[in-house]
XYZ file of C-alpha atoms in Angstrom:
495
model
C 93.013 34.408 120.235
C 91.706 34.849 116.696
C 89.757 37.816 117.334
C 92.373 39.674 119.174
C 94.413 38.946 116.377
C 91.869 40.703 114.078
C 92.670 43.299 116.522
C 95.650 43.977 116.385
C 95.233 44.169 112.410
C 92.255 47.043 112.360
C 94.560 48.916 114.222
C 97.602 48.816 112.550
C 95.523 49.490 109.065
C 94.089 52.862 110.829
C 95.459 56.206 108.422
C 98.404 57.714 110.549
C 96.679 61.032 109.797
C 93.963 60.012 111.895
C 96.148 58.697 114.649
C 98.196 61.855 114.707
C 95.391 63.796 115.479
C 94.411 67.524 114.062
C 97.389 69.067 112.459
C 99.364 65.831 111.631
C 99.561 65.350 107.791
C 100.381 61.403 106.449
C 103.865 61.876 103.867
C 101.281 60.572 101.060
C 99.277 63.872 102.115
C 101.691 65.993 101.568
C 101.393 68.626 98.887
C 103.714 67.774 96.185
C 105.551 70.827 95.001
C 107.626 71.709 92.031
C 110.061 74.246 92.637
C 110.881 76.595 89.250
C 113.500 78.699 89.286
C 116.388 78.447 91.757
C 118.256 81.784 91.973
C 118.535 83.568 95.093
C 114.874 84.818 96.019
C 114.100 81.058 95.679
C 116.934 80.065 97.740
C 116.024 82.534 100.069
C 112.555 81.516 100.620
C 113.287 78.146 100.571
C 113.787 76.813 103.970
C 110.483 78.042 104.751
C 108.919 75.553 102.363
C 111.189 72.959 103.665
C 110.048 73.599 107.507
C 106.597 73.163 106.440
C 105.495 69.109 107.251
C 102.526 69.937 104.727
C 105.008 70.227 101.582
C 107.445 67.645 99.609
C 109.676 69.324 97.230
C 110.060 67.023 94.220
C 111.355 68.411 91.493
C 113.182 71.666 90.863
C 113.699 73.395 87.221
C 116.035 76.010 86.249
C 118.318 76.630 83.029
C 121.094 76.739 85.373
C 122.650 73.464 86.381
C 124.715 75.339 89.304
C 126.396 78.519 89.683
C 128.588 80.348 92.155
C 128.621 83.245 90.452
C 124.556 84.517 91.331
C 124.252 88.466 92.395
C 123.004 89.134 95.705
C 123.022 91.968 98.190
C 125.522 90.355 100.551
C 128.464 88.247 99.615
C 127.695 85.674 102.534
C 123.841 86.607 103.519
C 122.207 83.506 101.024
C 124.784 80.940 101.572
C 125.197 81.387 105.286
C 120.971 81.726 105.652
C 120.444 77.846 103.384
C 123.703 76.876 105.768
C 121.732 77.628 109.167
C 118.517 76.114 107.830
C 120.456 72.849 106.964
C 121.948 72.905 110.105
C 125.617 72.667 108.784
C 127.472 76.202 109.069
C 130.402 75.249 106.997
C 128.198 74.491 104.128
C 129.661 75.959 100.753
C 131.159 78.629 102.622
C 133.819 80.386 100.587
C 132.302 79.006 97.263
C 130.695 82.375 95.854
C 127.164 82.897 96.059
C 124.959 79.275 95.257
C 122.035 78.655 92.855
C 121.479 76.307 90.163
C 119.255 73.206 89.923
C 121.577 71.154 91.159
C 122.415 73.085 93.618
C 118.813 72.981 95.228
C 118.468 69.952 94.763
C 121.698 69.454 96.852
C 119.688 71.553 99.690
C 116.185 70.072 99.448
C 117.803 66.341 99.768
C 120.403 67.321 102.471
C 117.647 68.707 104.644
C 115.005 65.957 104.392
C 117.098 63.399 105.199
C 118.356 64.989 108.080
C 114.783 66.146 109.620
C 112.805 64.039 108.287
C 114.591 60.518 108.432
C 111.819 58.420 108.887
C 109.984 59.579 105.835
C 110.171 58.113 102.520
C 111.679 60.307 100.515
C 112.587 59.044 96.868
C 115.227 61.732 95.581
C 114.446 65.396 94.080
C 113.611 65.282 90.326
C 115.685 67.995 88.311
C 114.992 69.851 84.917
C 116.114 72.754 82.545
C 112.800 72.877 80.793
C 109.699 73.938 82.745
C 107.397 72.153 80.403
C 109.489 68.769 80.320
C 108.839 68.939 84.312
C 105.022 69.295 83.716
C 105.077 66.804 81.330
C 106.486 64.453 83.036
C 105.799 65.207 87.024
C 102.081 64.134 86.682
C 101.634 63.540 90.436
C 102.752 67.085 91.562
C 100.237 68.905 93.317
C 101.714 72.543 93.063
C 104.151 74.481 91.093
C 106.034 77.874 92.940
C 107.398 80.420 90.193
C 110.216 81.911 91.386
C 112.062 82.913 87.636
C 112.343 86.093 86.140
C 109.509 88.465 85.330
C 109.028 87.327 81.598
C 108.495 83.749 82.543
C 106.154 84.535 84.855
C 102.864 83.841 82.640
C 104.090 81.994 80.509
C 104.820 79.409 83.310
C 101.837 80.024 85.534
C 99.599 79.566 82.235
C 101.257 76.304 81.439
C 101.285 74.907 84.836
C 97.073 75.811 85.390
C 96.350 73.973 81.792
C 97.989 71.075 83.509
C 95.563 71.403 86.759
C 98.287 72.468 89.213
C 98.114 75.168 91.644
C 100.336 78.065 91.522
C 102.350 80.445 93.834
C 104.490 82.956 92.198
C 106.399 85.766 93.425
C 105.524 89.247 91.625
C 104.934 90.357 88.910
C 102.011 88.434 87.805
C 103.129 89.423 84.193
C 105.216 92.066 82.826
C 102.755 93.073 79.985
C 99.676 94.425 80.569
C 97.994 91.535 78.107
C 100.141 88.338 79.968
C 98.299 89.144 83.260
C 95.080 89.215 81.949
C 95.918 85.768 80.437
C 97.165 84.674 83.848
C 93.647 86.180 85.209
C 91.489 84.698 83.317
C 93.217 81.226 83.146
C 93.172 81.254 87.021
C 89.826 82.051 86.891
C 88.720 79.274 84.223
C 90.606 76.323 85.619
C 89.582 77.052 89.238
C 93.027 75.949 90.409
C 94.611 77.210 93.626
C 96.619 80.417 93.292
C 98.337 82.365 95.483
C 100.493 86.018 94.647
C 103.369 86.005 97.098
C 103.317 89.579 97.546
C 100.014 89.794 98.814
C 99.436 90.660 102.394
C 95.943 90.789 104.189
C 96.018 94.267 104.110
C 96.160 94.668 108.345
C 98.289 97.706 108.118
C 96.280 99.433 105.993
C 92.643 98.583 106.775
C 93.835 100.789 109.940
C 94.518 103.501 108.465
C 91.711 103.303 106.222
C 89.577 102.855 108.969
C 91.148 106.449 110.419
C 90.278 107.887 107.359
C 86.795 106.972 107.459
C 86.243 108.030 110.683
C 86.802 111.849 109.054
C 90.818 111.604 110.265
C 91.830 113.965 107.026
C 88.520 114.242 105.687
C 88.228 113.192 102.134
C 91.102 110.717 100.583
C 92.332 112.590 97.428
C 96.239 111.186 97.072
C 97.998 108.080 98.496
C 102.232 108.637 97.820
C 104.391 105.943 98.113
C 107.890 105.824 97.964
C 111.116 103.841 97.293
C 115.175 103.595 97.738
C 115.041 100.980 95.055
C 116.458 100.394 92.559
C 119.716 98.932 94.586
C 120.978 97.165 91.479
C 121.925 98.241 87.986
C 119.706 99.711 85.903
C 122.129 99.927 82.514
C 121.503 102.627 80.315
C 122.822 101.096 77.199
C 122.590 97.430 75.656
C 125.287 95.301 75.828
C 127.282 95.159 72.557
C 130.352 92.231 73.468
C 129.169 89.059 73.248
C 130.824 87.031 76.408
C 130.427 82.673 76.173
C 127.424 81.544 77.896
C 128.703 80.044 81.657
C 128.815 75.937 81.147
C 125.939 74.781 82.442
C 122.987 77.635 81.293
C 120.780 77.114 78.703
C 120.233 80.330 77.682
C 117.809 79.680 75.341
C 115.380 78.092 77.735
C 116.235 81.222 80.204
C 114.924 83.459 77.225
C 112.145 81.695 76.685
C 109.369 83.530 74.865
C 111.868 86.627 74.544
C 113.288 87.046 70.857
C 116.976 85.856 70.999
C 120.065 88.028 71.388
C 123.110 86.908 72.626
C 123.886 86.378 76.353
C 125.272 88.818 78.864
C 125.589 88.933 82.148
C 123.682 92.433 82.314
C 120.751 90.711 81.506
C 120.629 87.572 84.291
C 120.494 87.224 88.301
C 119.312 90.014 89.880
C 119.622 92.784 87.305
C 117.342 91.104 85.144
C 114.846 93.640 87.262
C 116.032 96.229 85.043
C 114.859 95.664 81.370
C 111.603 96.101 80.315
C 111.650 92.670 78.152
C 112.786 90.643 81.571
C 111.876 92.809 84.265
C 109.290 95.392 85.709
C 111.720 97.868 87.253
C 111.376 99.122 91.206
C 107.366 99.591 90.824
C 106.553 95.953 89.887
C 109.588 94.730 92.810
C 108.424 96.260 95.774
C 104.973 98.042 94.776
C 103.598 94.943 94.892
C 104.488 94.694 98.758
C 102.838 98.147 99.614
C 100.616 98.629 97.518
C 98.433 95.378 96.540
C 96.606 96.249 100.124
C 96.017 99.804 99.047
C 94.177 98.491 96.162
C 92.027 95.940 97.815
C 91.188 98.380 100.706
C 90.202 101.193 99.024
C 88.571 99.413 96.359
C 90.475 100.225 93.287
C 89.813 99.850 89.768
C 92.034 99.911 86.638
C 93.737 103.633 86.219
C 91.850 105.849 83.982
C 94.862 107.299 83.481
C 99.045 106.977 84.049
C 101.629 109.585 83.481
C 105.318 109.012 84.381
C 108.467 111.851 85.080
C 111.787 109.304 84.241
C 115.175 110.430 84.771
C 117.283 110.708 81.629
C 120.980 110.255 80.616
C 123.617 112.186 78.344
C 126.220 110.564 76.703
C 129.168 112.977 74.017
C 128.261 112.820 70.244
C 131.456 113.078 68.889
C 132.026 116.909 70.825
C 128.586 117.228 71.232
C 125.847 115.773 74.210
C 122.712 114.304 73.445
C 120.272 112.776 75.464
C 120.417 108.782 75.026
C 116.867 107.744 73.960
C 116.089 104.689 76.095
C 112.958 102.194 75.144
C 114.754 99.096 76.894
C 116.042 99.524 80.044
C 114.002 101.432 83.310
C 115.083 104.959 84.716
C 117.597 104.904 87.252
C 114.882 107.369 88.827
C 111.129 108.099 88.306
C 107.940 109.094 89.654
C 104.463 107.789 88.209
C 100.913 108.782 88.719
C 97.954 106.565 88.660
C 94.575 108.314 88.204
C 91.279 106.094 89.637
C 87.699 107.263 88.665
C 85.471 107.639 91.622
C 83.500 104.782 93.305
C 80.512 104.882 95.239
C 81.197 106.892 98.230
C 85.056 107.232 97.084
C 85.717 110.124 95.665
C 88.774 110.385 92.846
C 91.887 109.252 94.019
C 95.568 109.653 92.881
C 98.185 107.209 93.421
C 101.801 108.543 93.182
C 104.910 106.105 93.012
C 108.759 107.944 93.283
C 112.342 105.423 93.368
C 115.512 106.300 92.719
C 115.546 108.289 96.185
C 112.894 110.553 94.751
C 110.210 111.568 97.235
C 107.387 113.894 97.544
C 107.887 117.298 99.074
C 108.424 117.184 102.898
C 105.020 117.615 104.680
C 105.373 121.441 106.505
C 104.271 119.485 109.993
C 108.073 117.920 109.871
C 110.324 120.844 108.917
C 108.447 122.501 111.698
C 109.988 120.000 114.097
C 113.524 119.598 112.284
C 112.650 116.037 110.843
C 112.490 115.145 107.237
C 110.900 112.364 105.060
C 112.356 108.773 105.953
C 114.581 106.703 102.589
C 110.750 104.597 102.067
C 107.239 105.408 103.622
C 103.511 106.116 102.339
C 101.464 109.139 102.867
C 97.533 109.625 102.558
C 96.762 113.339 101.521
C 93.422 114.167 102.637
C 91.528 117.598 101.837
C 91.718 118.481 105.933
C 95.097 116.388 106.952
C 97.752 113.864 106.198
C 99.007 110.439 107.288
C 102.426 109.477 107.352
C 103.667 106.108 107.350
C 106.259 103.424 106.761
C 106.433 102.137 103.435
C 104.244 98.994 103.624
C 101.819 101.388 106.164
C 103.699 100.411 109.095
C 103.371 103.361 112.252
C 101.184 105.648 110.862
C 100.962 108.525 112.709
C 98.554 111.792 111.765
C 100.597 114.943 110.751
C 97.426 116.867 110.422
C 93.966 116.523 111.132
C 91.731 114.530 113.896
C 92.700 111.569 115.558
C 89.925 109.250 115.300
C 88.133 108.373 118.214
C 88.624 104.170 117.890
C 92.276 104.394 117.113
C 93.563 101.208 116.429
C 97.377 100.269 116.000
C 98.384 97.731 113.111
C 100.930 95.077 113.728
C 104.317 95.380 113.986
C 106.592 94.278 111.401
C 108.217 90.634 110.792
C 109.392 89.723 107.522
C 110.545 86.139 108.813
C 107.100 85.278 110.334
C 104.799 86.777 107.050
C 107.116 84.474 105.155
C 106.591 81.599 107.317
C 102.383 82.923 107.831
C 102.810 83.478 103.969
C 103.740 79.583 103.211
C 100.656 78.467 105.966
C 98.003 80.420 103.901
C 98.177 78.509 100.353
C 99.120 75.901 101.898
C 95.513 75.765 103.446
C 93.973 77.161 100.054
C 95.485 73.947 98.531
C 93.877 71.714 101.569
C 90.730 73.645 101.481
C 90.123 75.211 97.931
C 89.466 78.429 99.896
C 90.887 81.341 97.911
C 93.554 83.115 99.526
C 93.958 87.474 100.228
C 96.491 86.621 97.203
C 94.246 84.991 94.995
C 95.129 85.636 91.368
C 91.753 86.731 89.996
C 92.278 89.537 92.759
C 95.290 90.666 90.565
C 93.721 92.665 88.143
C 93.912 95.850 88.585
C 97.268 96.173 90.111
C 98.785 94.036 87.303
C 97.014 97.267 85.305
C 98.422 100.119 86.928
C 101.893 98.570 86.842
C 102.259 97.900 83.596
C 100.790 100.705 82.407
C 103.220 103.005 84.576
C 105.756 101.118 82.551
C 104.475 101.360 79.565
C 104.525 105.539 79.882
C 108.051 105.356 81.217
C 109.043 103.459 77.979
C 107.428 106.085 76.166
C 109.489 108.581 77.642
C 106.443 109.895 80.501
C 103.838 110.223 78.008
C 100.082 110.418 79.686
C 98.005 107.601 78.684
C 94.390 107.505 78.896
C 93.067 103.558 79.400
C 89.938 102.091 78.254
C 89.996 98.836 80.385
C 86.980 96.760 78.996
C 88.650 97.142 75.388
C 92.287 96.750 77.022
C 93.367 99.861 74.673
C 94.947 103.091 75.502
C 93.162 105.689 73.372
C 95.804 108.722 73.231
C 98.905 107.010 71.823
C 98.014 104.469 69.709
C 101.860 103.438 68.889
C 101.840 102.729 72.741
C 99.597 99.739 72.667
C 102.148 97.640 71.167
C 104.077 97.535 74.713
C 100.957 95.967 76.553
C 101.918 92.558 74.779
C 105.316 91.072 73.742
C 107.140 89.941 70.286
C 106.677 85.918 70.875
C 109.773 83.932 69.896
C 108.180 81.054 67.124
C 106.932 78.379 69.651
C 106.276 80.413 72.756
C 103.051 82.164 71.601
C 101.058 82.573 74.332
C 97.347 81.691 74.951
C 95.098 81.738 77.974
C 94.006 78.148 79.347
């Protein structure tokens, strides 16, 4: 009797990981995540995390106690998206557009204890300040960054100094300096990191592969092209003076940004538009096409960046004149990024166009009545072209030889690379693997993109770029843009 007693004890004291079997993950295994900033994109991305059994959302941070007021790009899309994931249609519905930290922790809560009932599950944690959170959350495993641009490092820096691993949705950094922080702190502290705009590069290690096989011959010039921006890019700063909304700590929401006085131009979604809080159309969606261009071909820091913005008139008195415009991105532009060759690669242009601007329609589609799609790539060889979608997606060759192992990449499905997207650091996490995403891999696309907004802010001025030194060499006055004017307190230092 005794010893089946003893039993019945060893078995019950067996880890429910191993009794679940490969896959199953114990709630104290779970990867405790901090979720910072709660706008839409995080809201958006959200039940994702939430679906995952491998994550427990603990905390969330935001300036923003809760809002129905947020900018999206439908008036229902967010709400009615959080609404299916929680399984309760009616949820909010009529009440604006959500966000807030109070409002996700409302979500995060709602949802566990309806899917996972079983689980303990303590309550979500909820803060203004990011560093009060870090301070305080010492058990959390993880931190996602889902603010605005110029939080970005500052965050990420501050969250690897406390050991955590980081996810964070692009930019890296919106000056040139700030990502090489964010660089080299990942790379000292060893931590997990993972840049949600990364992709593995599928679509485009086909094509590459064409071009190696002698598709167009020699790669000279990669275009890529934009219908962004789809939200305001304002041309002049705000001069009323509106009350902050109850509720947002502004001041935190600037945080290492000199003050000025709140507006609404400057928050939610248009914040994309400023060069202190954003990094325009290139840094929101270049990221998605082009991060796999630079890993696949091997790319270096430009040598060189020239820009073509669009510019506004406004009457002086009876008189026009051309507004001169340091603080806010072009509603339209094109930018050229100049890479030395490498190895077997010879030089190689990289040309960005938004605004609806697009390169000159290839000759091989006016023959056949068709013109350049809204978005799409294109590889410019010296004997052919490639056409593509945007992020690479069915390339076809215009011009030149089809290769003889012609390989098609996958189709296209946002939903599942967002769900695939949350599985891969997840695993980093588990297995201290890098990830395709990996910050240290961020480099020299953090580079380029600043840079190209750097010579926009100059008005399109060339710059020549001496990476070891981090210095442009031709307009000395421009240098002063690859770093930031630190608000006392929020001076910046790599871990």
């Amino acid at each position: 009797m005794a010893t089946s007693s003893a039993a019945a004890v060893a078995v019950t004291l067996v880890p429910r990981h191993v009794l679940g079997g490969p896959g199953f993950v114990a709630p104290s295994d779970k990867i405790r995540l901090s979720h910072i900033g709660c706008g839409t994109q995080g809201f958006r991305e959200m039940p994702a995390l939430l679906a995952n059994e491998n994550i427990q959302i603990v905390a969330v941070c935001d300036p923003v106690k809760e809002s129905t007021s947020y900018l999206d790009w439908s008036k229902d899309g967010l709400r009615s998206e959080v609404a299916a994931a929680l399984g309760k249609p009616e949820w909010r519905r009529g009440n604006g557009i959500p966000g807030g930290r109070d409002v996700a922790r409302e979500v995060i809560q709602m949802y566990y204890a309806d899917k996972r009932p079983s689980q303990k599950f303590n309550g979500c944690a909820t803060y203004a300040d990011f560093r009060e959170l870090l301070e305080k959350e010492k058990d959390v495993d993880a931190v996602k960054i889902m603010t605005p641009d110029h939080l970005h490092a500052t965050i990420a820096i501050a969250a690897m100094k406390k050991g955590k691993h980081v996810v964070m949705h692009k930019p890296l950094a919106n000056r040139l300096l700030e990502a090489r922080m964010v660089v080299q702190s990942a790379r000292k502290t060893g931590v997990t990191t993972h840049f949600l705009p990364a992709s593995d590069g599928a679509r485009i290690r086909v094509i590459k592969g064409w071009i190696d096989q002698g598709a167009i011959g020699a790669l000279r010039e990669i275009h890529n092209w934009s219908n962004r921006p789809v939200w305001p890019q304002y041309s002049t700063i705000p001069t009323d003076t509106p009350p902050t909304p109850a509720g947002f700590d502004w001041s935190l929401w600037l945080g290492p940004s000199l003050f000025r006085p709140y507006h609404p131009h400057y928050t939610n979604a248009v914040f994309r538009g400023w060069y202190e809080f954003g990094g325009g159309a290139l840094a929101d969606m270049g990221h998605y096409s082009l991060w796999p261009v630079f890993r696949q071909f091997d790319l270096d820091p430009p040598i060189a960046v020239e820009s073509r913005p669009s510019h506004l008139c406004a009457l002086n008195g009876n008189v026009p004149a051309r507004i001169k415009n340091d603080y806010s991105f072009p509603a339209a532009c094109t930018v050229r990024f100049q890479f030395a060759a490498k190895a077997t690669r010879p030089a190689l242009d990289i040309f960005w166009y938004d605004g609806s601007m697009k390169p000159p329609t290839p000759d091989e589609l006016t023959a056949v009545g068709r013109e350049l799609a809204a978005e799409g790539m294109m590889f410019i060889g010296d004997k052919g072209r490639i056409l593509a979608g945007f992020r690479g997606e069915a390339p076809q060759i215009l011009k030149g030889q089809w290769p003889s192992v012609s390989n098609r990449p996958p189709e296209e499905d946002r939903n599942r690379e967002r769900n695939d997207a949350v599985g891969v650091w997840v695993q980093a996490v588990r297995s201290g693997k890098p990830t395709y995403g990996d910050f240290r891999l961020a480099g020299p696309i953090s580079d380029a993109f600043n840079l190209g907004a750097v010579s926009l802010r100059t008005g399109g001025k060339r710059l020549l770029f001496d990476s070891p030194e981090a210095k442009i060499t031709n307009v000395s006055e421009a240098n002063e843009y690859l770093t930031r004017d630190y608000r006392k307190g929020w001076e910046l230092t790599p871990a």
